[in-house]
Coordinates of C-alpha atoms in Angstrom, one line a residue:
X1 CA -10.5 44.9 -17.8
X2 CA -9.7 42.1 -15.7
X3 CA -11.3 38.6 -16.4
X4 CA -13.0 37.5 -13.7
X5 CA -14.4 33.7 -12.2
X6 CA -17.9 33.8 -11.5
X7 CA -18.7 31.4 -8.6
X8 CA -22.4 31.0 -8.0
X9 CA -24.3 28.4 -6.3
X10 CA -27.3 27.8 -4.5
X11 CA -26.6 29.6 -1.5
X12 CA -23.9 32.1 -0.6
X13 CA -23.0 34.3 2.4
X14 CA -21.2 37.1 3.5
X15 CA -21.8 39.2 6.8
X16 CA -19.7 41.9 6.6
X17 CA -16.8 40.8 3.5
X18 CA -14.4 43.7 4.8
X19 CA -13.4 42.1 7.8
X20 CA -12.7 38.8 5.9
X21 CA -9.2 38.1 5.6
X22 CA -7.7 35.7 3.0
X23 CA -5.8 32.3 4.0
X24 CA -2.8 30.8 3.1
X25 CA -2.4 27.0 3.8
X26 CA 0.3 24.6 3.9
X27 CA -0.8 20.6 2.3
X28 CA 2.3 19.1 3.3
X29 CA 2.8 20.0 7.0
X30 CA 6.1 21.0 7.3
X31 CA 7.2 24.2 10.3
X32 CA 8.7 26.1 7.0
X33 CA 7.5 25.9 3.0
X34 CA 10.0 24.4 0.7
X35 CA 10.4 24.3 -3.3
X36 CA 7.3 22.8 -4.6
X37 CA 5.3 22.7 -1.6
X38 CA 1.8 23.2 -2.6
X39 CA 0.0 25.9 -0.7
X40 CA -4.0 26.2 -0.3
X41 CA -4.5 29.7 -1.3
X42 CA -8.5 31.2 -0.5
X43 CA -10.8 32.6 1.9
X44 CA -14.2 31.4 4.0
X45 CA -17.1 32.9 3.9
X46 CA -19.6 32.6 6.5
X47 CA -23.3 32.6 7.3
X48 CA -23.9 33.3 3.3
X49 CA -27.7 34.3 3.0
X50 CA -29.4 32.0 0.1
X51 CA -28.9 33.5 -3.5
X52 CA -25.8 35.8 -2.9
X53 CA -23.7 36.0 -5.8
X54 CA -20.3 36.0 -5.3
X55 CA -17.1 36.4 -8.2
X56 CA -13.1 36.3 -7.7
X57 CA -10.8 37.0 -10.2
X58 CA -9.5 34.5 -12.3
X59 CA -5.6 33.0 -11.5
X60 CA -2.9 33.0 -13.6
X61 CA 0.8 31.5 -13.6
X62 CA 3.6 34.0 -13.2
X63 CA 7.1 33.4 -13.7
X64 CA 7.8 32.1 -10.1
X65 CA 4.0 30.9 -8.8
X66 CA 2.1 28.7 -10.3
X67 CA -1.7 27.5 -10.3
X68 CA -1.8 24.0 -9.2
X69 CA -5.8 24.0 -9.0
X70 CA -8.3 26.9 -9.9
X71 CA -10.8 27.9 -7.7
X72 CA -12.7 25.5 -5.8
X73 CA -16.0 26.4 -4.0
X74 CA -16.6 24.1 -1.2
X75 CA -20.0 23.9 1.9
X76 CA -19.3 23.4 5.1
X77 CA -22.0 24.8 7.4
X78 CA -25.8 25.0 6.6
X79 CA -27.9 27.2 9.1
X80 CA -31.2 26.2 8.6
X81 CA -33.8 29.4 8.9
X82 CA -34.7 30.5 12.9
X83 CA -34.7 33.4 14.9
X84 CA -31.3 35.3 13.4
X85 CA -32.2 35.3 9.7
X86 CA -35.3 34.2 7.4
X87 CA -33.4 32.1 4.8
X88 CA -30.8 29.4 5.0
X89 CA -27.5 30.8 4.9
X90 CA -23.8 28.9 4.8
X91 CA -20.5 28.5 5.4
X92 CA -18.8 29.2 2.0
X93 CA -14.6 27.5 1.4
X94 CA -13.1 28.7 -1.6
X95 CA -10.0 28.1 -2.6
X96 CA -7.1 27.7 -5.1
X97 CA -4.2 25.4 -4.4
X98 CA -0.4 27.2 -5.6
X99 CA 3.0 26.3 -5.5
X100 CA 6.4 27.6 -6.6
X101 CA 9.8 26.3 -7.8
X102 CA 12.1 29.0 -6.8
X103 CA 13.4 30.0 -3.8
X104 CA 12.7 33.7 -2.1
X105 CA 9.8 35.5 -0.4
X106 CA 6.4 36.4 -2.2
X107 CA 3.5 38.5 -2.2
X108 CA 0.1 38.0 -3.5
X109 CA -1.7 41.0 -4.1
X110 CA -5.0 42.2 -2.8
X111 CA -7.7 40.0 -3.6
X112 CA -10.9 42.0 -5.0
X113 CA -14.3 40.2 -4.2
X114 CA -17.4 41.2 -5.9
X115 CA -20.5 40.5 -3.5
X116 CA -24.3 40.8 -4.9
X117 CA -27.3 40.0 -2.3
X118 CA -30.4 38.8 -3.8
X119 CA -31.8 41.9 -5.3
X120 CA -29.1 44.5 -4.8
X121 CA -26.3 46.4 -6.9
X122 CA -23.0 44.3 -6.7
X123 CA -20.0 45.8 -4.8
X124 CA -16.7 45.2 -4.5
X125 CA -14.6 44.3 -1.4
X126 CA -11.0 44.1 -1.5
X127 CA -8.9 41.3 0.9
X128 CA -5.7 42.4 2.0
X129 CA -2.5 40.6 0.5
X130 CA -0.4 38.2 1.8
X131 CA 3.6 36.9 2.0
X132 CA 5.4 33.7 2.2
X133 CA 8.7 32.4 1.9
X134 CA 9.9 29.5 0.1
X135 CA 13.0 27.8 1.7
X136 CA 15.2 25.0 0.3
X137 CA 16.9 22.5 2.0
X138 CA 20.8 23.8 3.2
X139 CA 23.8 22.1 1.9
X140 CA 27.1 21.9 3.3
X141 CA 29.5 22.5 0.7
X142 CA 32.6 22.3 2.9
X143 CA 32.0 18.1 3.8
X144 CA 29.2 17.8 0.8
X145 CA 30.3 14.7 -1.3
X146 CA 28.3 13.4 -4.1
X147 CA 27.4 9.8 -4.1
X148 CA 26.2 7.4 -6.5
X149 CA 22.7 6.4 -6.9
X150 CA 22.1 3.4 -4.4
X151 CA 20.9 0.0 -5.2
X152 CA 17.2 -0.5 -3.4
X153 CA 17.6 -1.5 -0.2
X154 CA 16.0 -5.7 0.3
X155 CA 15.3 -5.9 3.8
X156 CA 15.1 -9.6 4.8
X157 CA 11.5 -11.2 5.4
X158 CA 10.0 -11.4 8.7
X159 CA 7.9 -14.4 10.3
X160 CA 5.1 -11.3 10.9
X161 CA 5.0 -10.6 7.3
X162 CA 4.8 -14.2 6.2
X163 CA 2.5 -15.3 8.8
X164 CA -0.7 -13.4 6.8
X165 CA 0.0 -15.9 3.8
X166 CA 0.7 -19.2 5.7
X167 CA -2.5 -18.5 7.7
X168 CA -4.7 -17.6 4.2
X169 CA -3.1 -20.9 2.7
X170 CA -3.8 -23.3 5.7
X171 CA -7.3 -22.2 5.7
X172 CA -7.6 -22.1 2.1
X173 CA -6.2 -26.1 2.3
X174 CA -8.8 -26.3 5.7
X175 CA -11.9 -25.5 3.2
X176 CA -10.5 -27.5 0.5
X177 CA -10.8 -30.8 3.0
X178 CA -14.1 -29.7 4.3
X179 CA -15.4 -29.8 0.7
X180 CA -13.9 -32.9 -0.3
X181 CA -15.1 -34.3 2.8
X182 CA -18.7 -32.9 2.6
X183 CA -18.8 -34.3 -1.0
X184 CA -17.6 -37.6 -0.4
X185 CA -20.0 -38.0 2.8
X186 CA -22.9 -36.8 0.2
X187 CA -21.7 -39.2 -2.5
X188 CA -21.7 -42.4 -0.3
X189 CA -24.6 -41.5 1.7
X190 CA -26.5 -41.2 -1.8
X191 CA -25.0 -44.0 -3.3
X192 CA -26.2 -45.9 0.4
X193 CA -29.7 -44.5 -0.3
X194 CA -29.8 -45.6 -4.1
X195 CA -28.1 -48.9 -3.5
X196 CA -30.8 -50.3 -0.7
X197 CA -30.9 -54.2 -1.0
X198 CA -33.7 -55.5 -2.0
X199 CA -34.9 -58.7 -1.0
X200 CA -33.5 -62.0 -2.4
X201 CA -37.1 -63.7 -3.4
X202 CA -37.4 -60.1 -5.1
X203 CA -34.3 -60.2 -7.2
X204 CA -34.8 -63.5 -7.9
X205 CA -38.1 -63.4 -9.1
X206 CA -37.6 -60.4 -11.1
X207 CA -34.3 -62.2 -13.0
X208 CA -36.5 -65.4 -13.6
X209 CA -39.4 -63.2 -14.9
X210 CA -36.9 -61.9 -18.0
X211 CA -36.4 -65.8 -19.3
X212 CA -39.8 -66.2 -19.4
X213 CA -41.3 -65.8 -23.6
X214 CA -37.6 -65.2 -24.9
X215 CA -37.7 -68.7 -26.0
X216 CA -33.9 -69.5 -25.1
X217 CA -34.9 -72.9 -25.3
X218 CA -34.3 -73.7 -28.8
X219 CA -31.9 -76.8 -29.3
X220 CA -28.4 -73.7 -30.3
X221 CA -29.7 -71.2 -27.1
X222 CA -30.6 -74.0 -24.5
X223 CA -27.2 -73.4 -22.9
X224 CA -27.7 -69.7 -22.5
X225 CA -31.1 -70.6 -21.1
X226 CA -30.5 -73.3 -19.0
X227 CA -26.9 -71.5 -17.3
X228 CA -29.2 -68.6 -16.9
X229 CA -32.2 -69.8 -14.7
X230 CA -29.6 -71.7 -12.8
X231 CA -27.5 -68.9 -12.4
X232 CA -30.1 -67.2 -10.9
X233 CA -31.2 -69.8 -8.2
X234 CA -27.4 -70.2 -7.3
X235 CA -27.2 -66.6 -6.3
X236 CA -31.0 -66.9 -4.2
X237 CA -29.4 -69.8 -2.4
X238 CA -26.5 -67.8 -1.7
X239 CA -27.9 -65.0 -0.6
X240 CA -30.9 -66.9 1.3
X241 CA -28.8 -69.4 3.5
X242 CA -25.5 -68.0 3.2
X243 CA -24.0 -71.2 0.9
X244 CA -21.0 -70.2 -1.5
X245 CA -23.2 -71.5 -4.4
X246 CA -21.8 -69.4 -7.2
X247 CA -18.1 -71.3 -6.6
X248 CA -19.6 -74.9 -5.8
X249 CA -20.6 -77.6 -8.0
X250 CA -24.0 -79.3 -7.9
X251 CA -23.3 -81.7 -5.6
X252 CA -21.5 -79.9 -3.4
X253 CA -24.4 -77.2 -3.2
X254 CA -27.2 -79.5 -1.8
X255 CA -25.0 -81.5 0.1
X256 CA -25.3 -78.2 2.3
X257 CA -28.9 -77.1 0.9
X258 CA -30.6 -80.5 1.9
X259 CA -29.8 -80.2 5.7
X260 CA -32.0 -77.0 6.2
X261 CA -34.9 -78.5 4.7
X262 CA -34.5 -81.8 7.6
X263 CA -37.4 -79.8 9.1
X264 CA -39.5 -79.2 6.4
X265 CA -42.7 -81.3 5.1
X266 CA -42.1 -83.5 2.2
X267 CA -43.6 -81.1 -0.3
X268 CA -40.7 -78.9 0.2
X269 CA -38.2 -82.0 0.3
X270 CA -39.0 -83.6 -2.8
X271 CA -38.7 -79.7 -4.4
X272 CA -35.7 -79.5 -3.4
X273 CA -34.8 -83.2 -5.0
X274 CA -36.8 -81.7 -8.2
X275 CA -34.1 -78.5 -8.1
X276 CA -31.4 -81.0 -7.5
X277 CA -32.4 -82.7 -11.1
X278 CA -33.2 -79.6 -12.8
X279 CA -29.2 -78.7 -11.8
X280 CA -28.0 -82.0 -12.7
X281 CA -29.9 -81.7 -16.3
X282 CA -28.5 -78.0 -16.5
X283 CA -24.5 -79.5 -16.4
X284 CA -25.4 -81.8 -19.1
X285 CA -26.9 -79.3 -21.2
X286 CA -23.9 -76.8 -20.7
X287 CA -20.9 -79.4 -20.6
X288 CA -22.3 -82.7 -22.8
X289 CA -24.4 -81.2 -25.0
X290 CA -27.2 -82.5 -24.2
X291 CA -30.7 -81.3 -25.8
X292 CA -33.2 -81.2 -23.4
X293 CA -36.8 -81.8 -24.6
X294 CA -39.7 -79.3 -24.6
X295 CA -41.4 -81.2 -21.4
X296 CA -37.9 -80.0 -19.4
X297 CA -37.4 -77.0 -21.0
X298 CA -41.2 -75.9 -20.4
X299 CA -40.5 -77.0 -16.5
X300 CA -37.4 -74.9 -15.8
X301 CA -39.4 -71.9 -14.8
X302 CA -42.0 -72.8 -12.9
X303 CA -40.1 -74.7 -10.8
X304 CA -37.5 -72.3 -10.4
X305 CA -40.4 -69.6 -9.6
X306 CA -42.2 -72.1 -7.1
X307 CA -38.7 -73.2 -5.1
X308 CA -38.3 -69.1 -4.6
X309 CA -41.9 -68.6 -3.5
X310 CA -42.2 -71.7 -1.6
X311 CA -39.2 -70.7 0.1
X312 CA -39.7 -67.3 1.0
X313 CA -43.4 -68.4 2.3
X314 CA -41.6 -70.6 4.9
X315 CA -39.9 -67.9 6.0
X316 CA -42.6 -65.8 6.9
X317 CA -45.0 -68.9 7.9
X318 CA -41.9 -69.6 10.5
X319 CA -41.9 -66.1 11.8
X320 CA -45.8 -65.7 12.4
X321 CA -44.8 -69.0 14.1
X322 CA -42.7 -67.6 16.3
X323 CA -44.0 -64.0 17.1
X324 CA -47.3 -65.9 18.5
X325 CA -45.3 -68.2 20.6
X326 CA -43.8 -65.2 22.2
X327 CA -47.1 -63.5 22.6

């Protein structure tokens, strides 16, 4: 007895097998089948009622045809249930894909189908055979000459088939830029943000405050102390009225300091002559070694700290000055 494939599914159909007829299908389109060609071998079924059973027999290789691919069962058509029929039924593929390696004509023989509807005997139906013939290609002997295997052929490149890579690469080097760009702007404008200048009286202040209880007065750290505090009023009077301080010698910075003070009252002028001393006692104590005593070196910051505050006080005293003069 034959072995046979069962194929059931969820829904199968057949209206009236008998007048089904098997096909034969080329997968390489071509107007003739050559050696090898692969051929889809099978038959469609259709309007299946749900639950038919349907079995085909099972393919083997002969000498000259050979199975590429069993059976495959494939939907292609679902009919819902109306007015024709009570159940779903479908459009049933199924089919085997075959090929052969010599040339010649063939036959495949009647294909028996055995059909079961839900709740019925099975019976079997048998498709009618089919032929094909498998060509090869003609050769002219008479002019035929055999030639060696070539070398692969290099075709030289084109702009068009270059142009795909120059255009990925200059926007590849465009994005680059716009990053480097975008992080540089977000560096500098947080390093502008982070870096905001504070006042002058602030910074001074603040540097003046970090002398006071380190006692850096003491006869070997005077120098530290005393280059210190007057390091710190150099850069105030630089930064306040615009003097190169930091490069000048004492004299040289209130020769220019004194004139801005012409205006002043004589509180502020005899500071700044007070200032002037405490400067001229800082160059001894850093170049002559001198030792200033505990009166001078208790002094330093207060007067320091009063020439900044007094200062900055002016300043706003001479705005308010102003801003009700224009009102």
């Amino acid at each position: 007895m034959k072995k046979f494939l069962t194929i059931l599914a969820a829904a199968f159909a057949c209206l009236s097998l008998s007048a089904q007829t098997p096909f034969l299908e080329q997968l390489q389109k071509r107007d003739s089948i050559l050696i090898a060609d692969q051929l889809l071998y099978g038959v469609l079924f259709e309007k299946v009622p749900e639950g038919t059973g349907i079995a085909l027999p099972e393919l083997k290789d002969t000498a000259s045809v050979r199975i590429v691919r069993p059976w495959v069962c494939d939907t292609l058509k679902v009919y819902k249930p109306g007015k024709e029929s009570p159940v779903t039924r479908y459009d049933i593929k199924v089919g085997a894909v075959l090929t052969a390696f010599d040339q010649g004509e063939y036959v495949l023989p009647q294909l028996p189908v055995i059909r079961q509807f839900p709740g019925e005997e099975p019976d079997t139906l048998l498709l009618e055979s089919l032929r094909f013939e498998v060509k090869t290609m003609p050769v002219d002997t008479t002019s035929f000459t055999p030639h060696d295997i070539k070398d692969v052929v290099r075709y030289p490149v084109t702009f068009m088939e270059v142009l795909p890579y120059l255009l990925i690469g200059l926007l590849s080097a465009g994005l680059i830029a716009l990053i480097v760009f975008l992080i540089i702007r977000f560096r500098k404008k947080a390093s502008g943000e982070s870096q905001v200048k504070e006042p002058a009286h602030i910074t001074a202040l603040r540097k003046l405050e970090e002398y006071r209880g380190n006692k850096l007065w003491a006869p070997d750290k005077q120098k530290l102390f005393w280059s210190g505090v007057t390091d710190v009023l150099r850069e105030y009077i630089a930064s306040r009225y615009g003097i190169g301080a930091m490069e000048m010698t004492t004299a040289e910075i209130f020769r220019e300091l004194k004139p801005q003070f012409e205006k002043e009252d004589v509180e502020k002028k005899v500071l700044v002559d007070e200032i002037e001393n405490m400067f001229v006692t800082a160059d001894f104590v850093k170049f002559a070694k001198h030792a200033a005593s505990e009166q001078e070196n208790a002094s330093v910051l207060p007067l320091a700290v009063k020439f900044v505050t007094s200062t900055y006080e002016s300043d706003i005293e001479n705005e308010t000055v102003a801003q009700k003069k224009e009102e």
